[in-house]
Amino acid sequence: MALVMDPAGHEIRALQKAAEWEGKRVLEIGCGDGRLTLRLAAFSPKHIEALDPDPKRIRLARRNQPARYARRIAYHVGHAEKLKYPPGTFDTVIFAWAL
Amino acid sequence: MVHALQETHRVLKPDGILIDLRPAPAHRRLGIGEGKHWQFVGQLREALDDDYAANAAVARMVREGYFRREKRMRFQLDRVMDTVDDVRDFLADLDPRRNLPSHIWLLERLERRRTRSPKPDKIAVRGPMHLAVLRKLELLPRSSKTGEPMILAILADASKAETLLNNLSEAEFDLNDVSVIMHDIDLRNKIAKDAGPLQGMKPEKLSDALRKAGISQDHAQHCSDAVTHSKVVVAMKTDPKYESAAREMFQDMSAEILEG
């Protein structure tokens, strides 16, 4: 399907304004195929853990991941109701179309 | 949703932020053309129940003191597609999540409008997005009986505790919501009744009981040690609306308030 999301860039501009991203540890819940993850990675966070419950989407996200972000982004199959991280791990958590 | 938000609260650092990004509860509109040249064709009839449920879950977390709202933004988001088949695929993808009724009427209307156009315009689905920034707040300890937040504090001696109870009573707080734990049970019974979130608590079992209520081991042990050394532990169930007023009264008595 030929689909272009947000060609005007409103979404990413709003996210940039919403928070300080540089050097932060970020958890993205509902990353899907990584569309938004890659945009967030451009804000220079220290690391992004990106979760989605759908293994197919996670496989796609891993395939789409540019080599330059290989250490900055880690994609995992996971559910928001059961996060496998210790308390106090992240500076920012984003529910990306997932709540 | 509430459980997911509670998990989020757990994995956030103190003072961390939660960003809630999702479509606003409004029907999306479909049109032809892009940007300023976009022309309305019809409105989607997706169910909005999930959006309202998400709003309610976030509101509950704010009300219960997990997060504080810091920013809200609303902006428009377009999904631009080339063909009517693309729109059909988009609707099919949306269906399982949005309980979509048939939109054949909309696809037909779209076909007609595009046929009239000398060159096939792009198609854009347009809808408002909601972005909220929520700041993590430290939770008050919670009562193991009711799950409600409580103020947990240590006072220097029985006289301070008695003055605090008088002040709370004068301010029309219900003393049935207040527990006073002291080593000397007779003295405790003179100044307070056995009530509140720690009702029936024996001083020697305080540490274990507080641990079971989700209080950290350090805080629980600290309370237990304080009681052993003739200090007084006071626990008070609070309505979030009046929590700051109650806290002030504790602070007036130089109480050491323990955060969750």
Coordinates of C-alpha atoms in Angstrom, one line a residue:
Chain A
M1 CA 0.0 0.0 0.0
A2 CA 1.4 3.4 -1.0
L3 CA 0.8 5.4 2.2
V4 CA 2.7 8.5 3.4
M5 CA 2.2 9.4 7.0
D6 CA 2.2 13.0 8.1
P7 CA 4.0 14.5 5.1
A8 CA 3.8 17.9 6.7
G9 CA 5.8 16.6 9.7
H10 CA 3.3 17.9 12.4
E11 CA 3.7 14.8 14.5
I12 CA 7.5 14.8 14.8
R13 CA 7.6 18.5 15.4
A14 CA 5.1 18.1 18.3
L15 CA 7.2 15.3 19.7
Q16 CA 10.4 17.4 19.5
K17 CA 8.6 20.2 21.4
A18 CA 7.1 17.9 24.0
A19 CA 10.4 16.8 25.6
E20 CA 14.1 16.9 25.9
W21 CA 15.4 13.8 24.0
E22 CA 19.2 14.2 23.8
G23 CA 21.0 11.7 25.9
K24 CA 17.8 10.3 27.4
R25 CA 16.9 6.7 27.9
V26 CA 13.6 6.2 26.1
L27 CA 11.0 3.4 26.0
E28 CA 8.6 3.4 23.1
I29 CA 5.5 1.3 23.5
G30 CA 3.7 0.3 20.3
C31 CA 6.6 0.9 17.9
G32 CA 5.0 -1.0 15.1
D33 CA 7.3 -1.2 12.1
G34 CA 9.6 1.5 13.7
R35 CA 8.3 4.5 11.7
L36 CA 8.3 6.8 14.7
T37 CA 11.3 5.1 16.4
L38 CA 13.6 6.1 13.5
R39 CA 12.4 9.7 13.7
L40 CA 12.9 9.8 17.5
A41 CA 16.4 8.3 17.1
A42 CA 17.3 11.4 15.1
F43 CA 16.9 13.5 18.3
S44 CA 20.0 11.8 19.7
P45 CA 18.6 9.9 22.7
K46 CA 21.1 7.7 24.5
H47 CA 19.1 4.6 23.8
I48 CA 15.6 3.6 22.7
E49 CA 13.9 0.4 23.7
A50 CA 11.1 -0.1 21.3
L51 CA 8.3 -2.6 22.0
D52 CA 5.4 -4.0 20.1
P53 CA 3.3 -7.1 20.8
D54 CA 3.3 -8.1 17.1
P55 CA 6.4 -10.2 16.2
K56 CA 5.8 -9.5 12.5
R57 CA 6.0 -5.8 13.0
I58 CA 9.1 -6.2 15.1
R59 CA 10.8 -8.3 12.4
L60 CA 9.9 -5.5 9.9
A61 CA 11.2 -2.8 12.2
R62 CA 14.5 -4.7 12.6
R63 CA 14.8 -5.1 8.8
N64 CA 14.2 -1.3 8.4
Q65 CA 16.7 -0.3 10.9
P66 CA 19.7 1.6 9.4
A67 CA 23.1 0.4 10.5
R68 CA 23.8 3.8 12.1
Y69 CA 21.1 3.2 14.7
A70 CA 22.1 -0.4 15.4
R71 CA 23.4 0.4 18.9
R72 CA 20.9 3.2 19.7
I73 CA 17.6 1.2 19.1
A74 CA 16.7 -2.2 20.4
Y75 CA 13.4 -3.7 19.1
H76 CA 11.6 -6.3 21.2
V77 CA 8.3 -8.1 21.2
G78 CA 6.6 -7.0 24.4
H79 CA 3.5 -5.8 26.2
A80 CA 2.9 -2.6 28.1
E81 CA 1.2 -4.5 30.9
K82 CA 4.3 -6.5 31.7
L83 CA 7.5 -4.5 31.2
K84 CA 10.7 -6.5 31.8
Y85 CA 12.7 -3.6 33.1
P86 CA 13.7 -2.7 36.6
P87 CA 12.1 0.3 38.3
G88 CA 13.5 3.7 37.3
T89 CA 15.1 2.6 34.0
F90 CA 13.8 5.3 31.7
D91 CA 13.8 9.1 31.4
T92 CA 10.9 9.1 29.0
V93 CA 8.2 6.6 28.0
I94 CA 6.1 7.2 25.0
F95 CA 2.9 5.4 24.2
A96 CA 2.9 5.7 20.4
W97 CA -0.7 5.2 19.3
A98 CA -0.8 2.4 21.8
L99 CA -2.9 3.5 24.7
Chain B
M1 CA -4.9 0.5 30.2
V2 CA -4.6 1.5 33.8
H3 CA -2.2 -1.5 34.4
A4 CA 0.0 -0.5 31.5
L5 CA 0.1 3.1 32.9
Q6 CA 1.1 1.7 36.3
E7 CA 3.9 -0.3 34.7
T8 CA 5.0 2.8 32.9
H9 CA 5.1 4.7 36.2
R10 CA 7.3 1.9 37.7
V11 CA 9.9 1.9 35.0
L12 CA 10.2 5.7 34.8
K13 CA 13.0 7.4 36.7
P14 CA 11.9 9.8 39.4
D15 CA 10.7 12.9 37.6
G16 CA 10.6 11.1 34.3
I17 CA 7.9 11.8 31.7
L18 CA 5.3 9.9 29.9
I19 CA 4.2 11.0 26.5
D20 CA 0.7 9.9 25.4
L21 CA 0.4 10.2 21.6
R22 CA -2.7 9.0 19.8
P23 CA -5.6 10.0 17.6
A24 CA -7.9 12.4 19.4
P25 CA -11.5 11.1 19.9
A26 CA -12.9 12.5 16.7
H27 CA -14.0 10.9 13.4
R28 CA -11.4 11.2 10.7
R29 CA -12.2 12.8 7.5
L30 CA -11.3 11.7 4.0
G31 CA -10.7 14.0 1.1
I32 CA -8.9 14.4 -2.1
G33 CA -5.8 16.6 -2.6
E34 CA -3.1 17.4 -0.2
G35 CA -2.3 20.2 2.2
K36 CA -4.1 23.4 1.4
H37 CA -5.7 21.8 -1.7
W38 CA -7.4 19.1 0.3
Q39 CA -11.2 18.8 -0.3
F40 CA -13.6 17.0 2.0
V41 CA -15.3 13.9 0.6
G42 CA -16.7 12.1 3.6
Q43 CA -16.2 11.3 7.3
L44 CA -15.2 7.9 8.7
R45 CA -17.6 6.3 11.1
E46 CA -15.1 4.5 13.3
A47 CA -15.9 3.6 17.0
L48 CA -14.3 6.0 19.4
D49 CA -14.8 3.9 22.6
D50 CA -11.1 3.0 22.9
D51 CA -10.2 6.7 22.7
Y52 CA -12.6 7.6 25.5
A53 CA -11.4 4.7 27.6
A54 CA -7.8 5.9 27.2
N55 CA -8.8 9.4 28.3
A56 CA -10.5 7.9 31.3
A57 CA -7.5 5.8 32.2
V58 CA -5.1 8.7 32.0
A59 CA -7.5 10.9 34.1
R60 CA -7.6 8.2 36.7
M61 CA -3.8 8.0 37.0
V62 CA -3.7 11.8 37.4
R63 CA -6.4 11.7 40.0
E64 CA -4.7 9.0 42.0
G65 CA -1.4 10.9 42.1
Y66 CA 0.8 8.8 39.7
F67 CA 1.3 11.7 37.2
R68 CA 0.9 15.4 36.8
R69 CA -0.2 16.8 33.5
E70 CA 2.4 19.2 32.1
K71 CA 1.5 19.8 28.4
R72 CA -1.2 19.1 26.0
M73 CA -1.0 19.6 22.2
R74 CA -3.4 18.9 19.4
F75 CA -2.3 18.8 15.8
Q76 CA -3.6 17.5 12.5
L77 CA -2.2 14.4 10.9
D78 CA -2.7 13.3 7.3
R79 CA -2.2 9.9 5.8
V80 CA -1.7 10.4 2.1
M81 CA -2.5 7.6 -0.4
D82 CA -2.4 7.2 -4.1
T83 CA -5.4 5.1 -5.0
V84 CA -8.9 4.1 -3.8
D85 CA -7.5 0.6 -3.3
D86 CA -4.9 2.1 -0.9
V87 CA -7.9 3.6 1.0
R88 CA -9.6 0.2 1.0
D89 CA -6.5 -1.4 2.5
F90 CA -6.2 1.3 5.0
L91 CA -9.8 0.7 6.2
A92 CA -9.3 -3.0 6.3
D93 CA -6.2 -2.5 8.5
L94 CA -8.2 -0.2 10.7
D95 CA -11.2 -2.5 11.1
P96 CA -10.0 -5.0 13.7
R97 CA -9.0 -2.1 16.1
R98 CA -11.9 0.3 15.4
N99 CA -14.9 -1.9 14.8
L100 CA -15.5 -0.2 11.5
P101 CA -18.9 -0.3 9.8
S102 CA -19.0 -0.7 6.0
H103 CA -17.6 2.3 4.2
I104 CA -18.5 1.2 0.7
W105 CA -20.6 4.4 0.3
L106 CA -17.5 6.5 1.0
L107 CA -15.3 4.5 -1.4
E108 CA -17.9 4.9 -4.1
R109 CA -18.2 8.7 -3.4
L110 CA -14.4 8.9 -3.6
E111 CA -14.3 7.0 -6.9
R112 CA -17.0 9.4 -8.4
R113 CA -15.1 12.5 -7.2
R114 CA -11.8 11.2 -8.6
T115 CA -13.4 10.3 -12.0
R116 CA -14.6 13.9 -12.4
S117 CA -11.1 15.2 -11.7
P118 CA -8.9 15.7 -14.9
K119 CA -5.9 14.2 -13.1
P120 CA -6.1 11.7 -10.3
D121 CA -5.4 13.6 -7.1
K122 CA -3.9 12.0 -4.0
I123 CA -6.3 11.0 -1.3
A124 CA -5.7 12.0 2.3
V125 CA -7.3 10.8 5.5
R126 CA -7.1 13.7 8.0
G127 CA -7.7 13.7 11.7
P128 CA -6.7 15.5 14.9
M129 CA -4.0 14.0 17.1
H130 CA -3.6 14.3 20.8
L131 CA -0.3 14.6 22.6
A132 CA 0.0 14.8 26.3
V133 CA 3.1 15.1 28.5
L134 CA 2.7 13.7 32.0
R135 CA 5.3 14.0 34.7
K136 CA 5.9 11.1 37.1
L137 CA 5.0 11.8 40.7
E138 CA 6.3 9.8 43.7
L139 CA 3.4 7.9 45.2
L140 CA 2.3 8.0 48.7
P141 CA 2.4 4.7 50.5
R142 CA -0.9 2.8 50.1
S143 CA -3.0 1.2 52.6
S144 CA -2.8 -2.6 52.3
K145 CA -6.5 -2.8 53.3
T146 CA -8.0 -0.4 50.8
G147 CA -5.3 0.4 48.4
E148 CA -5.8 4.1 49.0
P149 CA -2.9 6.5 49.4
M150 CA -1.8 7.3 52.9
I151 CA 0.5 9.7 54.6
L152 CA 3.1 7.8 56.7
A153 CA 5.1 9.8 59.1
I154 CA 7.2 9.6 62.3
L155 CA 6.7 12.1 65.1
A156 CA 9.1 12.8 67.9
D157 CA 6.8 11.8 70.8
A158 CA 3.3 11.2 72.1
S159 CA 2.7 14.9 72.8
K160 CA 3.4 15.9 69.2
A161 CA 1.1 13.1 68.1
E162 CA -1.7 14.3 70.4
T163 CA -1.4 17.9 69.1
L164 CA -1.4 16.6 65.5
L165 CA -4.7 14.7 66.2
N166 CA -6.3 17.7 67.7
N167 CA -5.3 19.8 64.7
L168 CA -6.6 17.3 62.3
S169 CA -9.8 17.0 64.2
E170 CA -10.3 20.8 64.3
A171 CA -9.7 20.8 60.5
E172 CA -12.6 18.3 60.2
F173 CA -10.4 15.4 59.1
D174 CA -11.9 12.1 60.2
L175 CA -9.7 10.5 63.0
N176 CA -11.1 7.1 62.0
D177 CA -8.7 7.5 59.0
V178 CA -5.7 7.9 61.3
S179 CA -3.5 5.2 62.9
V180 CA -1.2 5.9 65.8
I181 CA 1.4 3.3 66.5
M182 CA 3.4 3.6 69.7
H183 CA 5.4 1.2 71.9
D184 CA 3.4 2.1 74.9
I185 CA -0.1 0.9 74.1
D186 CA -1.7 2.3 77.2
L187 CA -0.4 5.8 76.4
R188 CA -1.6 5.4 72.8
N189 CA -5.1 4.4 74.0
K190 CA -5.2 7.7 76.0
I191 CA -4.6 9.9 73.0
A192 CA -6.0 7.9 70.1
K193 CA -8.3 5.1 69.3
D194 CA -7.2 2.0 67.4
A195 CA -8.3 3.1 63.9
G196 CA -7.1 4.0 60.4
P197 CA -5.1 2.1 57.8
L198 CA -3.0 0.3 60.3
Q199 CA -5.9 -0.6 62.7
G200 CA -5.1 -3.5 65.0
M201 CA -1.4 -3.2 64.3
K202 CA 1.0 -4.4 67.1
P203 CA 4.2 -2.4 67.3
E204 CA 6.4 -5.5 67.0
K205 CA 4.7 -6.5 63.7
L206 CA 4.9 -3.0 62.2
S207 CA 7.9 -3.7 59.9
D208 CA 6.4 -6.8 58.3
A209 CA 3.0 -5.2 57.9
L210 CA 4.4 -2.1 56.2
R211 CA 6.5 -4.3 53.9
K212 CA 3.3 -6.2 52.9
A213 CA 1.7 -2.8 52.2
G214 CA 4.4 -2.1 49.6
I215 CA 6.5 0.2 51.8
S216 CA 10.2 -0.1 51.1
Q217 CA 12.2 -2.3 53.4
D218 CA 14.3 0.7 54.6
H219 CA 11.1 2.8 55.4
A220 CA 9.4 -0.1 57.1
Q221 CA 12.5 -0.8 59.3
H222 CA 12.9 2.9 60.0
C223 CA 9.3 3.0 61.3
S224 CA 9.8 -0.1 63.4
D225 CA 13.1 1.3 64.9
A226 CA 11.4 4.7 65.6
V227 CA 8.6 3.0 67.6
T228 CA 11.2 1.0 69.5
H229 CA 12.9 4.3 70.4
S230 CA 9.7 5.8 71.8
K231 CA 8.8 7.8 68.7
V232 CA 5.3 7.6 67.2
V233 CA 4.3 6.4 63.7
V234 CA 1.2 8.0 62.3
A235 CA -0.5 6.7 59.1
M236 CA -3.4 8.6 57.7
K237 CA -5.6 7.7 54.7
T238 CA -6.0 10.7 52.5
D239 CA -8.3 12.0 49.9
P240 CA -5.9 13.4 47.2
K241 CA -8.0 16.6 47.3
Y242 CA -7.0 17.3 50.9
E243 CA -3.6 15.7 50.9
S244 CA -1.6 18.9 50.9
A245 CA -3.6 20.3 53.8
A246 CA -3.0 17.2 55.8
R247 CA 0.7 17.2 54.9
E248 CA 1.0 20.8 56.2
M249 CA -0.4 19.7 59.6
F250 CA 2.2 16.9 59.8
Q251 CA 4.9 19.3 58.9
D252 CA 3.8 21.8 61.5
M253 CA 4.6 19.0 64.0
S254 CA 8.0 18.5 62.5
A255 CA 7.0 15.1 61.3
E256 CA 9.3 13.1 59.1
I257 CA 7.0 12.1 56.2
L258 CA 8.0 9.0 54.4
E259 CA 7.4 8.9 50.6
G260 CA 6.5 5.7 48.8

